[in-house]
C-alpha positions as semicolon CSV with decimal commas, in nm:
position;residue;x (nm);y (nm);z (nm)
1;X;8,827;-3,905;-10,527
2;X;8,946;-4,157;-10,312
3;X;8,810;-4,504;-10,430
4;X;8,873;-4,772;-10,227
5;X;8,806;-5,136;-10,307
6;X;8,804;-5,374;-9,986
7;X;8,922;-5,720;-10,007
8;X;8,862;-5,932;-10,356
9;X;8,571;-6,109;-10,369
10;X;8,389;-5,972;-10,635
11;X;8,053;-5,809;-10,526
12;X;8,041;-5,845;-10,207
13;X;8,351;-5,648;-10,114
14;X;8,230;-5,386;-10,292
15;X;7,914;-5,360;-10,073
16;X;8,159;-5,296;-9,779
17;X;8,311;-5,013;-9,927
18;X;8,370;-4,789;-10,245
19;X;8,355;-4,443;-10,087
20;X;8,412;-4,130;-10,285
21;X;8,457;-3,773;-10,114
22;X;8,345;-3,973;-9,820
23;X;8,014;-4,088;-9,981
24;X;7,994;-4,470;-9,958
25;X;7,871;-4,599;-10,341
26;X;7,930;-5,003;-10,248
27;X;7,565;-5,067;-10,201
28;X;7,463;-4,914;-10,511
29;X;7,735;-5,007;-10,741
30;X;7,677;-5,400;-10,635
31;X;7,319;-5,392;-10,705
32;X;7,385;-5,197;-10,983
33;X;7,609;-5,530;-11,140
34;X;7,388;-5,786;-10,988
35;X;7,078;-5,572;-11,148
36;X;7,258;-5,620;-11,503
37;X;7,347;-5,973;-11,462
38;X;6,978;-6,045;-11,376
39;X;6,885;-5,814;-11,680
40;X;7,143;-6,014;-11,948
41;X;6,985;-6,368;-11,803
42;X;6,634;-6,286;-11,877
43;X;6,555;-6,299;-11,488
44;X;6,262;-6,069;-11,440
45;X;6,214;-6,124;-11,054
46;X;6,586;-6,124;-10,949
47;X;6,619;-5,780;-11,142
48;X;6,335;-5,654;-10,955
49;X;6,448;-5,771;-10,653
50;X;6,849;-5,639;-10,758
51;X;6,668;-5,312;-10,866
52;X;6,495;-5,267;-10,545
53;X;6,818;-5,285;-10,337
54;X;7,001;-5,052;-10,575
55;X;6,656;-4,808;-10,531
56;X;6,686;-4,811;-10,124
57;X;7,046;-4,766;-10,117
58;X;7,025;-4,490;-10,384
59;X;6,737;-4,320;-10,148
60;X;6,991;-4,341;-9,877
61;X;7,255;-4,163;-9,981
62;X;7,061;-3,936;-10,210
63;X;6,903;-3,801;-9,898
64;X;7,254;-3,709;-9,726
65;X;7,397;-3,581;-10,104
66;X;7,464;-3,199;-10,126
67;X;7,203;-3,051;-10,364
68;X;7,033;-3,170;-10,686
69;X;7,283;-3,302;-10,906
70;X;7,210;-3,622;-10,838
71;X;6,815;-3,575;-10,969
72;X;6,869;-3,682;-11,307
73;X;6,970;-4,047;-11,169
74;X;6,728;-4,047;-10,897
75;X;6,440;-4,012;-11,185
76;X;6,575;-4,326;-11,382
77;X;6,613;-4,486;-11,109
78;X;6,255;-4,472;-11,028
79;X;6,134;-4,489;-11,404
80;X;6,331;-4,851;-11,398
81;X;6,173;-4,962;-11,063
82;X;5,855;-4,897;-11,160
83;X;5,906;-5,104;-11,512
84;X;6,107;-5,393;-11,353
85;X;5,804;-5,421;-11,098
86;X;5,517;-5,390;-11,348
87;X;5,675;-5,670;-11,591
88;X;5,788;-5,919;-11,260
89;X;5,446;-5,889;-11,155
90;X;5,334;-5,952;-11,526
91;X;5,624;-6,292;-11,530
92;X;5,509;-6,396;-11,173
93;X;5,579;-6,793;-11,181
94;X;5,218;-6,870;-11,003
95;X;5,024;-6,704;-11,311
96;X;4,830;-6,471;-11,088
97;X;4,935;-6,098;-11,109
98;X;4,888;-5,984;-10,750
99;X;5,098;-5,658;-10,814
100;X;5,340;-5,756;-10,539
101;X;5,644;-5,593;-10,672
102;X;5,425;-5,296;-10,767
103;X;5,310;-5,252;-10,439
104;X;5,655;-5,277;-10,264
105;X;5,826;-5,046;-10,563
106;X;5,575;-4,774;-10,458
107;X;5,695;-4,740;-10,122
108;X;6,056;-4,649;-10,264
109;X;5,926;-4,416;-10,479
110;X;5,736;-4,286;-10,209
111;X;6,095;-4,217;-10,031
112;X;6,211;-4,048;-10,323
113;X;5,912;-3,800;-10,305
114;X;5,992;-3,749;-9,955
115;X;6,355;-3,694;-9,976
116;X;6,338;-3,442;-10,270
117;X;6,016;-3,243;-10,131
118;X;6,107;-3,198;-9,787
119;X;6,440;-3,038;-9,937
120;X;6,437;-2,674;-9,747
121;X;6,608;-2,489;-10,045
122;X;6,447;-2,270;-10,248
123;X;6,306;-2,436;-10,579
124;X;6,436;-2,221;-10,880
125;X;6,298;-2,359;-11,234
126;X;6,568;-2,388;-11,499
127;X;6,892;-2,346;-11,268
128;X;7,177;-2,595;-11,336
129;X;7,148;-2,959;-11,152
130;X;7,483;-2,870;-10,866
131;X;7,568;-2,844;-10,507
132;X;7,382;-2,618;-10,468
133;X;7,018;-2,629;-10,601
134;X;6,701;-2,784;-10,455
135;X;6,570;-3,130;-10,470
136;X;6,262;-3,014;-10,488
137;X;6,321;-2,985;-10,858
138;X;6,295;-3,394;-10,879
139;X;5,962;-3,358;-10,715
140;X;5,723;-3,344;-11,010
141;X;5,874;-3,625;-11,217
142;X;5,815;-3,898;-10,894
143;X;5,509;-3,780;-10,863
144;X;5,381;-3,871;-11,250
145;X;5,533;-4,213;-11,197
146;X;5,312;-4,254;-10,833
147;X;5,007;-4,144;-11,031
148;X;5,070;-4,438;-11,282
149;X;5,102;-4,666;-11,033
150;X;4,805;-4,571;-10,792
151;X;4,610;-4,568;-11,143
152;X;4,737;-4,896;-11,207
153;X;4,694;-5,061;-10,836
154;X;4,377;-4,862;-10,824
155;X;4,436;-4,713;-10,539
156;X;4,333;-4,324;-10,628
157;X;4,255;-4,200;-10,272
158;X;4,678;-4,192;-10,219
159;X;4,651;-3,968;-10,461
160;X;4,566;-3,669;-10,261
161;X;4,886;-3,689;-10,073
162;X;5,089;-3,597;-10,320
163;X;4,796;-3,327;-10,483
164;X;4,830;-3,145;-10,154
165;X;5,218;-3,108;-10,085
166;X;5,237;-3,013;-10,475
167;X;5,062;-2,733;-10,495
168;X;5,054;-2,555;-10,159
169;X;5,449;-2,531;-10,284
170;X;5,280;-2,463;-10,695
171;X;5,561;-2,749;-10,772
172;X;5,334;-2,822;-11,070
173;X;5,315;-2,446;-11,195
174;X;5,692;-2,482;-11,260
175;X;6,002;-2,646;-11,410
176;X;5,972;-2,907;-11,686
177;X;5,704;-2,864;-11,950
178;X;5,678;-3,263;-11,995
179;X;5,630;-3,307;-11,607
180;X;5,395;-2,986;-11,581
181;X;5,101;-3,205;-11,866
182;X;5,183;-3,494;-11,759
183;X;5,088;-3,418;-11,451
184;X;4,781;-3,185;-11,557
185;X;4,678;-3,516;-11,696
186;X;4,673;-3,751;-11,402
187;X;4,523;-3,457;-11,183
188;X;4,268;-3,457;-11,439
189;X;4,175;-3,793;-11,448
190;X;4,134;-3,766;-11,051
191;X;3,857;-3,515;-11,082
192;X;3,673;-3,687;-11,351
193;X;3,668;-4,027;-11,082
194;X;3,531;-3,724;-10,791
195;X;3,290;-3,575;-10,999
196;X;3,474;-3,219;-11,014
197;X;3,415;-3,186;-11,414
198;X;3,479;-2,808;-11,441
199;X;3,855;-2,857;-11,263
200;X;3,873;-3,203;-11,481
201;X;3,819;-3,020;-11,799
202;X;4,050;-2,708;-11,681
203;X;4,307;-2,994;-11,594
204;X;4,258;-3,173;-11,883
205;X;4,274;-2,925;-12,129
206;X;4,572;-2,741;-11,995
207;X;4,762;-3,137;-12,049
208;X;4,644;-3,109;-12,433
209;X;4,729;-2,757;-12,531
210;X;5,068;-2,757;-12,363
211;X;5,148;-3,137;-12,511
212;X;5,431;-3,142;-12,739
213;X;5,271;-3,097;-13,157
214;X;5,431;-3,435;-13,235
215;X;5,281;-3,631;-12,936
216;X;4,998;-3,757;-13,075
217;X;4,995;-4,045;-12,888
218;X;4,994;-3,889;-12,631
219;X;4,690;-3,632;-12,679
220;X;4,521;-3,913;-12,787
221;X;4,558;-4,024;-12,447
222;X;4,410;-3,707;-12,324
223;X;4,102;-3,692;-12,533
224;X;4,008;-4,016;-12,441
225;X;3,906;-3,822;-12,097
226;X;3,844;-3,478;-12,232
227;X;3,587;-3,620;-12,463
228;X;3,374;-3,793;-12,231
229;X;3,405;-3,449;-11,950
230;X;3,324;-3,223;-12,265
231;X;3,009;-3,423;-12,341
232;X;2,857;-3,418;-12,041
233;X;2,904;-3,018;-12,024
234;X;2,754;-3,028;-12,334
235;X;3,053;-2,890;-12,523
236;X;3,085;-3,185;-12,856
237;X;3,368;-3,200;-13,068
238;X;3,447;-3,168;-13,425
239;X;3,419;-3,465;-13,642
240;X;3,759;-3,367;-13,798
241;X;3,909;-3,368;-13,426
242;X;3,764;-3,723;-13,399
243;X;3,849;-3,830;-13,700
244;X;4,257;-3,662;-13,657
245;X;4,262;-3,869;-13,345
246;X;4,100;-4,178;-13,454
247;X;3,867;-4,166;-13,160
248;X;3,574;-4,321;-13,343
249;X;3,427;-4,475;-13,015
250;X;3,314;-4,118;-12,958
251;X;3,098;-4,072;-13,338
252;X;2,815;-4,250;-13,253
253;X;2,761;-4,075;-12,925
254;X;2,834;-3,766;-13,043
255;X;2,587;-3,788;-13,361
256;X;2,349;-3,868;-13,069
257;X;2,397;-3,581;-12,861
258;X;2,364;-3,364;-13,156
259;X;2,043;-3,477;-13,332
260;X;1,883;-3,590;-12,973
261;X;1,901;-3,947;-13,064
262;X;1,916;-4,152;-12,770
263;X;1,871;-4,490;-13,011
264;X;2,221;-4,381;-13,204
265;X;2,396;-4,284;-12,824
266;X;2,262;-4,585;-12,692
267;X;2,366;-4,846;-12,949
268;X;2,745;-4,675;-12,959
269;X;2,733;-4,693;-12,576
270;X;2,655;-5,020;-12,608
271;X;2,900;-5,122;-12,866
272;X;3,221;-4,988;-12,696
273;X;3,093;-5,066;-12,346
274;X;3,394;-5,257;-12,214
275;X;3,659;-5,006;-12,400
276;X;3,458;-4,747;-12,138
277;X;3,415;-4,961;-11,902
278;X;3,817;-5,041;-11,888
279;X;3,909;-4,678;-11,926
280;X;3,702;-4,570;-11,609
281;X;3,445;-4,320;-11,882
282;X;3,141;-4,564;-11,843
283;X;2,912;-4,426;-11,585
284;X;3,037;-4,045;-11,717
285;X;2,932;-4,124;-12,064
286;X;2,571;-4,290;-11,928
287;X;2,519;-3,948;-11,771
288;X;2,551;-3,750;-12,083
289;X;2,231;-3,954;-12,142
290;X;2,090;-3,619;-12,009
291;X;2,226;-3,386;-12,233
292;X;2,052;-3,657;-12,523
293;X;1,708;-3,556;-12,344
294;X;1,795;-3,215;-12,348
295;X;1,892;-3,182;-12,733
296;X;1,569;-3,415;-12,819
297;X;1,356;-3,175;-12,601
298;X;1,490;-2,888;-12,796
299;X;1,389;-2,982;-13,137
């Protein structure tokens, strides 16, 4: 490779050139050191800022790079961008979060997405990361961390433009397990917010079965939206399941349900009403109100 260094004044000359097989690296490589300075002095803003830089100039010359080999960096790349923005917005000096640097950090991601899905090769799951396979292969994994952040900004409706390109090319029925519930997750939690509860269940349970066993975490995640679509279908889960998960927000409503006792599903409505409220369940939970009716009908 032929690495060139221009002039010697530290980081600067290296943003004029460090090229290697005629790919210029300056621009990354200087953010990249004034990233970890920013990092080692506690600076939460200039490492966003630093981070930012490196992300753009990364997007640049990912987009004219031959293949996928450079999708494993791309990903961390984004995964750090989207931290360093969530905790400068959290450290802004003025005390008000106003997800600034969130809102500017989705736009790079957004790049990413671009530059790895509009990739014409062929998308083969499981082929080596080289020269010569697709970047569509990075697709899935930007598209998780988007979902967390239009979650997070609360701006679901930008959602749909990355449900669309996905699957018309079925990018989430292939490649990476992880990405594949992950995303089954977040496409879940979209339906539940439109009101499409048999596709939020599908969604939703497809995320838990395929979770990794020792993830509990993270199917505890996952029931705390399959729970709330189940109940209102009228499908109630085991008190062991409950109990496995710690979800015990859930016993009082579903002792309700069961015995068609709207007293006990109000009062454990009413008890973990902001926990609902914060997760988004709330107004899904008040309609299994009707399922309570139906059960006390019954008996």
């Amino acid at each position: 490779s032929n690495a060139g260094f221009g002039g010697s004044s530290g980081g600067q000359s290296i943003k004029e050139s460090f090229s290697i097989q005629g790919v210029e690296w300056g621009p990354v490589i200087s953010s990249w050191l004034e990233a970890s300075q920013a990092a080692s002095n506690n600076d939460a803003a200039k490492y966003y800022e630093a981070q930012s830089s490196l992300h753009a100039a990364f997007n640049h010359l990912f987009g004219s790079s031959q293949g996928n080999w450079l999708v494993p960096a791309l990903h961390a790349i984004c995964r750090n961008t989207h931290k360093a923005a969530v905790v400068a917005d959290q450290r802004n000096p003025s005390g008000r979060n106003d997800n600034s640097k969130l809102e500017n950090a989705v736009t790079l991601l957004q790049d990413s997405f671009s530059k790895t899905l509009n990739d014409r090769k062929e998308f083969v799951p499981s082929a080596p990361w080289n020269e010569d396979g697709s970047k569509k292969a990075g697709v899935l994994y930007i598209v998780n961390q988007l979902f967390s952040m239009y979650f997070r900004l609360n701006t679901l409706r930008l959602c749909k433009n990355l449900l669309r390109p996905v699957e018309s090319h079925n990018l989430h029925e292939k490649g990476n397990k992880g990405d594949m519930v992950t995303y089954r997750y977040y496409a879940g939690r979209l339906n539940m917010f439109e009101d499409q509860y048999e596709a939020a269940e599908s969604n939703l349970d497809y995320a838990l079965k395929h979770c990794h066993r020792a993830a509990i975490k993270n199917k505890k995640g996952i029931l705390r939206y399959l729970v709330p679509v189940k109940l209102l279908r009228g499908r109630l889960p085991t008190a062991q399941l409950l109990q496995k998960y710690s979800l015990r927000e859930f016993i009082p409503l579903v002792d309700g349900i069961r015995k068609g006792d709207l007293r006990t599903f109000n009062d454990g409505l009413l008890k973990y009403q902001d926990l609902f409220i914060r997760r988004g369940t709330y107004l899904l939970l008040e309609k299994c109100k009707t399922v309570c009716y139906r059960n006390l009908f019954k008996r």
